[in-house]
XYZ file of C-alpha atoms in Angstrom:
161
model
C 0.000 0.000 0.000
C 1.426 3.376 -0.956
C 1.339 6.418 1.292
C -1.347 8.010 -0.898
C -3.468 4.850 -0.787
C -3.122 4.745 2.990
C -4.145 8.392 3.325
C -7.113 7.830 1.011
C -8.187 4.808 3.050
C -7.975 6.811 6.280
C -10.212 9.448 4.728
C -12.716 7.145 3.016
C -13.216 4.938 6.080
C -13.774 8.018 8.232
C -16.375 9.262 5.743
C -18.143 5.881 5.815
C -18.180 5.926 9.605
C -19.547 9.462 9.795
C -22.160 8.639 7.150
C -23.420 5.826 9.390
C -23.904 8.323 12.219
C -26.015 10.617 10.046
C -29.597 10.790 11.185
C -28.995 9.290 14.623
C -30.351 11.792 17.141
C -27.673 13.022 19.539
C -29.931 11.907 22.371
C -29.250 8.309 21.266
C -25.466 8.658 21.186
C -25.106 7.815 24.872
C -27.487 4.858 24.913
C -25.770 1.567 25.803
C -26.170 -1.504 23.649
C -24.490 -0.493 20.398
C -21.548 -2.841 20.962
C -22.100 -4.841 24.125
C -22.810 -2.228 26.769
C -21.089 0.528 24.798
C -22.828 3.557 23.353
C -21.852 5.453 20.214
C -20.040 7.919 22.479
C -18.140 5.025 24.082
C -17.161 3.690 20.659
C -15.930 7.116 19.548
C -13.867 7.506 22.729
C -12.519 3.967 22.299
C -11.493 4.552 18.683
C -9.906 7.877 19.605
C -7.900 6.362 22.437
C -6.488 3.553 20.309
C -5.676 5.951 17.499
C -3.996 8.317 19.982
C -1.780 5.373 20.922
C -1.039 5.003 17.211
C -0.042 8.679 16.967
C 2.376 8.174 19.870
C 3.641 4.994 18.200
C 4.286 6.829 14.908
C 5.994 9.724 16.668
C 8.371 7.276 18.347
C 9.072 5.566 15.018
C 9.829 8.928 13.423
C 12.254 9.718 16.249
C 14.119 6.485 15.505
C 12.944 4.946 18.771
C 11.550 1.510 19.425
C 7.911 2.248 20.204
C 6.840 1.798 23.820
C 3.214 1.990 22.853
C 0.554 -0.419 24.029
C 0.431 -2.009 20.555
C 3.645 -3.901 21.309
C 2.759 -4.992 24.829
C 1.243 -8.292 25.858
C -1.933 -6.891 27.431
C -5.455 -7.883 28.328
C -7.174 -5.805 25.644
C -10.598 -6.159 27.260
C -9.263 -4.852 30.578
C -7.553 -1.916 28.861
C -10.714 -1.110 26.915
C -12.810 -1.248 30.095
C -10.399 1.052 31.947
C -10.366 3.528 29.068
C -14.168 3.434 28.903
C -14.396 4.279 32.618
C -11.949 7.157 32.124
C -14.001 8.582 29.243
C -17.419 8.129 30.856
C -17.642 11.656 32.291
C -16.316 13.426 29.219
C -18.880 15.376 27.258
C -20.049 14.100 23.907
C -18.721 17.311 22.351
C -15.242 16.674 23.781
C -15.292 13.046 22.631
C -16.252 14.170 19.108
C -13.496 16.787 19.054
C -10.926 14.188 20.063
C -12.274 11.771 17.466
C -11.754 14.315 14.687
C -8.430 15.670 15.946
C -6.740 12.313 16.350
C -7.373 11.413 12.705
C -5.848 14.740 11.669
C -2.785 13.861 13.742
C -2.607 10.355 12.290
C -2.754 11.671 8.730
C -0.074 14.262 9.519
C 2.213 11.553 10.927
C 1.629 9.350 7.875
C 2.422 12.293 5.586
C 5.819 12.629 7.281
C 6.780 8.986 6.761
C 9.063 7.810 3.990
C 7.384 5.402 1.603
C 10.105 2.802 2.251
C 9.372 2.951 5.986
C 5.699 2.246 5.295
C 6.167 -0.653 2.902
C 9.212 -2.699 3.917
C 8.124 -5.693 6.036
C 11.471 -6.030 7.807
C 12.300 -2.343 8.075
C 11.911 -2.318 11.875
C 13.058 -5.179 14.124
C 10.203 -4.618 16.594
C 7.567 -4.834 13.805
C 7.524 -8.647 13.808
C 7.918 -8.809 10.022
C 4.929 -6.580 9.324
C 5.235 -3.419 7.259
C 4.450 -0.223 9.146
C 1.316 0.473 7.109
C -0.285 -2.684 8.571
C 0.276 -1.385 12.104
C -1.329 1.903 11.065
C -4.283 0.182 9.403
C -4.992 -1.996 12.442
C -5.463 0.913 14.844
C -7.146 3.318 12.470
C -9.338 2.450 9.516
C -9.576 -1.315 10.133
C -10.541 -0.725 13.752
C -13.050 1.893 12.654
C -14.525 -0.523 10.087
C -15.003 -3.121 12.824
C -17.013 -0.698 14.954
C -18.856 0.650 11.927
C -20.377 -2.822 11.651
C -21.483 -2.576 15.293
C -23.229 0.721 14.597
C -24.893 -0.521 11.422
C -26.153 -3.643 13.217
C -27.453 -1.508 16.105
C -29.260 0.793 13.675
C -30.828 -2.259 12.054
C -31.950 -3.661 15.423
C -33.327 -0.267 16.426
C -35.373 0.076 13.233
C -37.135 -3.287 13.626
């Protein structure tokens, strides 16, 4: 995947996600049950938090450091997600939305700064476990968003029947 393709995918997946939110009254955005006990607001905060970790990860890569980000740790993902959800619970929907939009801007800016060879070479970084950098980016941005887009679409379907 080229840098331009990656940037286009980041943008197109975000558009698809936002399109799915169209028409949902804001009063429904904090209702649990969209994905397990999560609301739309919870999903947005969750996506933002993981992508913020990605931004940190990319910054460390660009500094020539081995990333210390959560992506490389052996963690209980469910426990981390639950802790992050508790932390975000009292944040306003407006603040969660702002973070959601800002983190994608930061991700795209970090991707723009990367050399194409750093994105594509599977063995470019020892810590990357043989995966090219673009796959790490995809996993915590547009692929993650696509996963939760399906949750929202299924919830909308359940709600309409």
